[in-house]
Coordinates of C-alpha atoms in Angstrom, one line a residue:
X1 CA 0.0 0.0 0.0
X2 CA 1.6 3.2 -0.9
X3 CA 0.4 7.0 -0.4
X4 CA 0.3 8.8 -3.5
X5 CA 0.9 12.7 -3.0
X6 CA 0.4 13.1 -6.8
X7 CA -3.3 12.2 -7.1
X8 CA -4.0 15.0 -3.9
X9 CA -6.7 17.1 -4.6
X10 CA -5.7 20.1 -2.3
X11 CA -9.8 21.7 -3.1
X12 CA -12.0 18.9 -2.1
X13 CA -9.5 17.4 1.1
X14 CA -9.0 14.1 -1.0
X15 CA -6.4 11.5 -1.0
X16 CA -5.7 8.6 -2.9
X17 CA -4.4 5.4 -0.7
X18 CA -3.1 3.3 -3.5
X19 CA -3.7 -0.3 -2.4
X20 CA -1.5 -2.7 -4.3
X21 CA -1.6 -2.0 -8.3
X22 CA -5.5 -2.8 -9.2
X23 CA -7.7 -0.8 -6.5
X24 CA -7.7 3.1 -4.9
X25 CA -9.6 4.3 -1.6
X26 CA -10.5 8.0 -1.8
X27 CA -10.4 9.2 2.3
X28 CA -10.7 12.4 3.9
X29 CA -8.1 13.9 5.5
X30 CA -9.7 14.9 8.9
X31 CA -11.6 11.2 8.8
X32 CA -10.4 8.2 10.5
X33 CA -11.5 4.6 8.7
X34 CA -14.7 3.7 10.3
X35 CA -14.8 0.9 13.4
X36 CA -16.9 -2.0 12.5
X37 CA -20.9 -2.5 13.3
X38 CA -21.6 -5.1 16.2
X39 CA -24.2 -7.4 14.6
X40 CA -24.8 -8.4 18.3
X41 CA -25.3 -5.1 19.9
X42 CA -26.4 -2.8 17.5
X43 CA -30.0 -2.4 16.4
X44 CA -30.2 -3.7 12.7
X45 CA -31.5 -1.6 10.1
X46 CA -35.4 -1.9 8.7
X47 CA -35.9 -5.1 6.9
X48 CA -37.2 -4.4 3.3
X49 CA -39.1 -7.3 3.1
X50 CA -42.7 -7.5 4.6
X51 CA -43.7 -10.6 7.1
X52 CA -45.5 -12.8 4.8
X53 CA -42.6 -11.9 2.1
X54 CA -39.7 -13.8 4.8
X55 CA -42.2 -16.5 5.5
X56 CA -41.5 -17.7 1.8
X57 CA -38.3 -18.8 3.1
X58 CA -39.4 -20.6 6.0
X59 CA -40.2 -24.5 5.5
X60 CA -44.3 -24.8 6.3
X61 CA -44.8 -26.5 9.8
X62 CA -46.1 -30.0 8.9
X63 CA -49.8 -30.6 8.9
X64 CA -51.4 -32.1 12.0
X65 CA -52.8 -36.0 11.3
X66 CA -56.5 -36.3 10.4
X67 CA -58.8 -37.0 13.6
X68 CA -60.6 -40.7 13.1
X69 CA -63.3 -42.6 14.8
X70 CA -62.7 -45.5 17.1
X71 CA -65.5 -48.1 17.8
X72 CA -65.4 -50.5 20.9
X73 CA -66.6 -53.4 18.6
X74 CA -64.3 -53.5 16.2
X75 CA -66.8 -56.2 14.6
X76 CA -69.4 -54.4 15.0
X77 CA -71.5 -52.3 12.0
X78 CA -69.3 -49.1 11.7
X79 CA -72.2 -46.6 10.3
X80 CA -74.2 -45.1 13.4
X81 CA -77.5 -44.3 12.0
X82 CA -78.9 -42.7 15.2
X83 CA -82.5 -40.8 15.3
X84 CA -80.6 -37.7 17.5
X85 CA -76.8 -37.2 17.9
X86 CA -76.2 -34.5 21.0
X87 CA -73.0 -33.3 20.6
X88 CA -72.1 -32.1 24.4
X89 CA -69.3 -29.0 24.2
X90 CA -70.4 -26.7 27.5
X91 CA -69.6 -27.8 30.8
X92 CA -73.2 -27.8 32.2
X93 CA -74.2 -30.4 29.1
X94 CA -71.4 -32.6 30.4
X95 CA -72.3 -32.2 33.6
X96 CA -75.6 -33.7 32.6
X97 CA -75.0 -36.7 30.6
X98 CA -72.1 -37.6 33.0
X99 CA -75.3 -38.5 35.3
X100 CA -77.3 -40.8 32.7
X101 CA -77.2 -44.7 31.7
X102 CA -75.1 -44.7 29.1
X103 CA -73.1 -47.4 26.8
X104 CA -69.7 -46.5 26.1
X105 CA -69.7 -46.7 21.8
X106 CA -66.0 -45.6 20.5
X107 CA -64.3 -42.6 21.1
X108 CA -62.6 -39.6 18.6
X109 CA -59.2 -39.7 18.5
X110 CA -57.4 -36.5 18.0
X111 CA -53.5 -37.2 17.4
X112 CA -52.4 -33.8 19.1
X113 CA -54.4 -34.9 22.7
X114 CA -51.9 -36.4 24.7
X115 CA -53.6 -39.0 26.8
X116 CA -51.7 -39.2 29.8
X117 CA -53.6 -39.1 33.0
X118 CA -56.4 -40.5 31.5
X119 CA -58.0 -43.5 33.1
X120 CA -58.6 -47.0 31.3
X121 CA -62.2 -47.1 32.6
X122 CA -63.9 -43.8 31.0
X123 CA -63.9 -40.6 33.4
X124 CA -65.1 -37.4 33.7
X125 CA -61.8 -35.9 34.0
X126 CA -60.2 -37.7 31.1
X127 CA -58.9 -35.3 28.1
X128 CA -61.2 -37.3 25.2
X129 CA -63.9 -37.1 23.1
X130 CA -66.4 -40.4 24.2
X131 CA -69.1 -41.4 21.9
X132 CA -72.2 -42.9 23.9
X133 CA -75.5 -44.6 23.0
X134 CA -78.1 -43.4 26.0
X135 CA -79.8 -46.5 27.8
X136 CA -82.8 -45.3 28.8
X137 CA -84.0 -43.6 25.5
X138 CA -87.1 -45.5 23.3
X139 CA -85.3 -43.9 20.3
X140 CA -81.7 -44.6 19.3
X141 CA -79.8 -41.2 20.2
X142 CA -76.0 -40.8 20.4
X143 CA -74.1 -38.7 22.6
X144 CA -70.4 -37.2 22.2
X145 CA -69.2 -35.8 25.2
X146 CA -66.1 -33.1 24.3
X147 CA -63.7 -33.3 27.3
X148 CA -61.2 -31.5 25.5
X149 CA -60.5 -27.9 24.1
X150 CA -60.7 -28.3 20.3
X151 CA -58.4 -25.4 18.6
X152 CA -60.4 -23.2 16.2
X153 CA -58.1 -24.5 13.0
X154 CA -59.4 -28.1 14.2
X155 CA -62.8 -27.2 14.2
X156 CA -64.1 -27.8 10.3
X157 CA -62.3 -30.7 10.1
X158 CA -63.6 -32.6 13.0
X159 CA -66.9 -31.4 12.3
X160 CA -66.2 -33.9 8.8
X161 CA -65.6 -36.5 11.0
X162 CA -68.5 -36.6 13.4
X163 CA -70.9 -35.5 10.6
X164 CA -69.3 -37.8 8.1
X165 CA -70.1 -41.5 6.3
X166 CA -69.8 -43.0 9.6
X167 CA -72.4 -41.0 11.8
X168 CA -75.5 -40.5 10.0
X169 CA -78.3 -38.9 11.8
X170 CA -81.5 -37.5 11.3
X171 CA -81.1 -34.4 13.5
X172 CA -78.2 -32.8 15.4
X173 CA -78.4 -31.5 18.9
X174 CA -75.1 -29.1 19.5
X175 CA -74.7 -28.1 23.3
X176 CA -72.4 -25.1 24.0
X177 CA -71.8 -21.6 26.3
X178 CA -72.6 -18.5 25.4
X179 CA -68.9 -16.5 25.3
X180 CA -68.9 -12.7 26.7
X181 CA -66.7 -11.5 24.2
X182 CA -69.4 -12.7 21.1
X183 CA -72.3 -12.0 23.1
X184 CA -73.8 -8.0 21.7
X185 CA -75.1 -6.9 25.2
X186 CA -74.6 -7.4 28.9
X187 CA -74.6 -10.6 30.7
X188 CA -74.5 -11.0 34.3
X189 CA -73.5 -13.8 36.8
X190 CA -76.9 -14.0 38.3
X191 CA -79.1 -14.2 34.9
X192 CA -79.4 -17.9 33.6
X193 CA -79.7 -17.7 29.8
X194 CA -80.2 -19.8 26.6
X195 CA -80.4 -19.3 23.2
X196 CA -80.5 -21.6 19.9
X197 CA -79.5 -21.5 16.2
X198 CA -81.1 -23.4 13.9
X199 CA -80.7 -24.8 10.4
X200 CA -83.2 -24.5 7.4
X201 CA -84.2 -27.7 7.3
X202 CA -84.8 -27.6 11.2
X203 CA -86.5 -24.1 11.2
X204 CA -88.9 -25.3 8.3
X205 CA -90.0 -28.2 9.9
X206 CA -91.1 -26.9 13.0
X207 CA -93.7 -24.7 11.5
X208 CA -95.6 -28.2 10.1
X209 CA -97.8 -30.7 11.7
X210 CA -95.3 -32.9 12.9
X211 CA -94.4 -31.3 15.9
X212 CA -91.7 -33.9 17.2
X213 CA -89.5 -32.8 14.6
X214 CA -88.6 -29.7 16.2
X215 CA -86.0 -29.2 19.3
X216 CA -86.4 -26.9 21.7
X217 CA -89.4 -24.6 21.4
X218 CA -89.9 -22.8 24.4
X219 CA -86.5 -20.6 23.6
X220 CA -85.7 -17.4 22.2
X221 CA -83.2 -17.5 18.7
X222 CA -80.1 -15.9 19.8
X223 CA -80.0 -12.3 19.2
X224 CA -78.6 -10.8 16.5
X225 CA -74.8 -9.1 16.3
X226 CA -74.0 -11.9 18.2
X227 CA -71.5 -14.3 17.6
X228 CA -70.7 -18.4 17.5
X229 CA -67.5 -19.9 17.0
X230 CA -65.2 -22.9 17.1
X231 CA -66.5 -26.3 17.0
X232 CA -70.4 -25.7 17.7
X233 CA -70.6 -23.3 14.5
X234 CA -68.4 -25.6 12.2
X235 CA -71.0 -28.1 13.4
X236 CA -73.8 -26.3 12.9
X237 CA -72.6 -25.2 9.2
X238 CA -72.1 -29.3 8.4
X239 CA -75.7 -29.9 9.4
X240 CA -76.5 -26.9 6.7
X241 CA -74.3 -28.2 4.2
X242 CA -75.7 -31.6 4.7
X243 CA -79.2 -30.5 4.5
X244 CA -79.4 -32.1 8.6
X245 CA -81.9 -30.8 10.9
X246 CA -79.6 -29.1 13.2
X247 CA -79.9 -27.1 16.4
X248 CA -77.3 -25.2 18.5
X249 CA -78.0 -24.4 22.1
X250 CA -75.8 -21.8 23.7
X251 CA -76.4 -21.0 27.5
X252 CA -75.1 -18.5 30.2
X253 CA -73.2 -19.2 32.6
X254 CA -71.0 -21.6 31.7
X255 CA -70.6 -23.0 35.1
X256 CA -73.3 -23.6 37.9
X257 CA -76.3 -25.4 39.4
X258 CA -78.8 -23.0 37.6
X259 CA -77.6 -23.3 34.0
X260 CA -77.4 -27.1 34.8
X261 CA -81.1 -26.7 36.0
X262 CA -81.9 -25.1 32.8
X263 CA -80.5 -27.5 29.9
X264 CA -82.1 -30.7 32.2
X265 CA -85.4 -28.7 32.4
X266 CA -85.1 -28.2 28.5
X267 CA -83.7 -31.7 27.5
X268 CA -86.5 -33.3 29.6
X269 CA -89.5 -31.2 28.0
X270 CA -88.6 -31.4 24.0
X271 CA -85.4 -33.9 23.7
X272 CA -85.4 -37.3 25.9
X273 CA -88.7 -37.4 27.5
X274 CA -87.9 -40.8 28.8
X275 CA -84.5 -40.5 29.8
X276 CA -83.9 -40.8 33.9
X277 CA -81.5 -38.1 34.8
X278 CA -80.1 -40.0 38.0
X279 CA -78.7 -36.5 39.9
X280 CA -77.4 -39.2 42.7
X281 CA -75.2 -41.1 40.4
X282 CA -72.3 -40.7 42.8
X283 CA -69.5 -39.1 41.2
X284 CA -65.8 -39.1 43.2
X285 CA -65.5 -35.3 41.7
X286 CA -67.7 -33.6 44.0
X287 CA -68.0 -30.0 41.8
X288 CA -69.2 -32.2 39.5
X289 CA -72.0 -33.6 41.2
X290 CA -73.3 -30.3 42.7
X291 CA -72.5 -28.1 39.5
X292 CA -69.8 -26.0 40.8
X293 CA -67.1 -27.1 38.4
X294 CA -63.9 -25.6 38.1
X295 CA -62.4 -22.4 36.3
X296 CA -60.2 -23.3 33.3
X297 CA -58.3 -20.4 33.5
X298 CA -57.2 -21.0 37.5
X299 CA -56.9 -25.0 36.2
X300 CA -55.0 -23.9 33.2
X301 CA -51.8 -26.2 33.0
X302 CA -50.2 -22.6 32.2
X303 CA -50.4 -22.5 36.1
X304 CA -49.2 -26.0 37.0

């Protein structure tokens, strides 16, 4: 590297650093070469690339495996062709048919529900999704009890499965909770409340003489502005698809001896007139027997 004093341009404060034979660096005279950036300290500049541009880059996360239907008999026929399916997602509905006769069916498997701590003889506190035929009823009716918080992305595709080629019914009973955030008004702990949705085959049929098509008369439609989601409106959008008589029940509160009260009351009247609701069943969970069941955000295993 040599400094050439014939290339200095005495106006502009220039000089020429000859490195080698092939390249020149102009500098300033009152400048010093500039220290190096730390790439671990320093902020880095603005990306010019927007989010969903970077995620080009990124490999896709591989897709979860599809939920399937497990039957106790394996030898038995695998297309349930019940007169009512109740599809049991609140905790007051599970509450409730935790206290009937009941035969244990199959079971949906979901791949991402890990199931440790559940029990080999079917609990209330097991993380599944049972599939029962009720004991007591004159008419064949099937009951899936949801243990188990189903993820909003999980929703239309286990709705194919329980409303698929191997669950056929005539008419659809979905059980849920009324959320506070989708509800347009103001609810309060001391109102008990319930609302339903219906399909168009459902709604149509109630108006004609057969009056034991229709579920659930003595309510109020849910108002409107209001909102349903996750798996009780990807439910009730299969029944529509499907051309099902379909019927969503959404209640308030979710927890407690009053809203428990109130879906028994309604069940009893319009749904399973000769089903014995056996309060005295003797569960070892005792906020299960007397409705005071417990907060899934203090139970959260955030917490644990």
């Amino acid at each position: 590297m040599a400094l050439s004093d014939s290339d200095e341009d005495s106006g502009s404060g220039w000089v020429l650093i000859e490195v080698g034979m092939k390249m020149r660096i102009g500098l300033r005279r009152s400048e010093a070469p500039r220290e190096m950036e730390d790439v671990l300290t320093d902020i880095p500049p603005p990306s010019r690339f927007f989010q969903e541009d970077l995620n080009i880059f990124t490999p896709p996360s591989p897709s979860l495996p599809r939920p399937f239907l497990m039957f106790s008999d394996p030898m038995a026929d695998k297309i349930l062709r019940p007169l009512t399916l109740i599809v049991a997602i609140s905790p007051a509905s599970l509450q409730i048919f935790h206290q009937v006769s009941k035969t244990l069916v199959g079971s949906l498997i979901l791949p991402e529900i890990l199931f440790s701590g559940n029990t080999i003889v079917p609990s209330a506190k097991d993380k599944s999704c049972y599939i029962y035929s009720l004991d007591d009823s004159d008419n064949p009716v099937v009951v899936v009890l949801v243990q188990c918080p189903i993820p909003a992305e999980r929703s239309h595709v286990l709705s194919k499965v329980l409303l698929g080629a191997q669950i056929v019914p005539k008419r659809v009973l979905i059980l849920d909770s009324i959320q506070s955030q989708n509800f347009r008004g103001k609810l309060s702990r001391d109102e008990t409340l319930a609302y339903k949705l219906e399909t168009l085959s459902q709604r149509d049929s109630s108006g004609d003489a057969c009056g034991s098509s229709s579920l659930l008369k003595d309510i109020d439609y849910f108002p409107s502005g209001s909102v349903v989601d996750g798996l009780a409106a990807a439910l009730l959008a299969r029944c529509q698809i499907l051309n099902i008589k379909g019927t969503l029940c959404v209640s308030w509160p979710e927890f407690g001896n009053s809203v428990v009260l109130l879906l028994k009351s309604l069940l009893l009247k319009d749904v399973l007139q000769d089903t014995n609701f056996d309060c005295g069943s003797g569960f070892g969970d005792e906020s299960l027997r007397y409705g005071c069941m417990k907060d899934p955000v203090l139970e959260s295993e955030l917490y644990t």
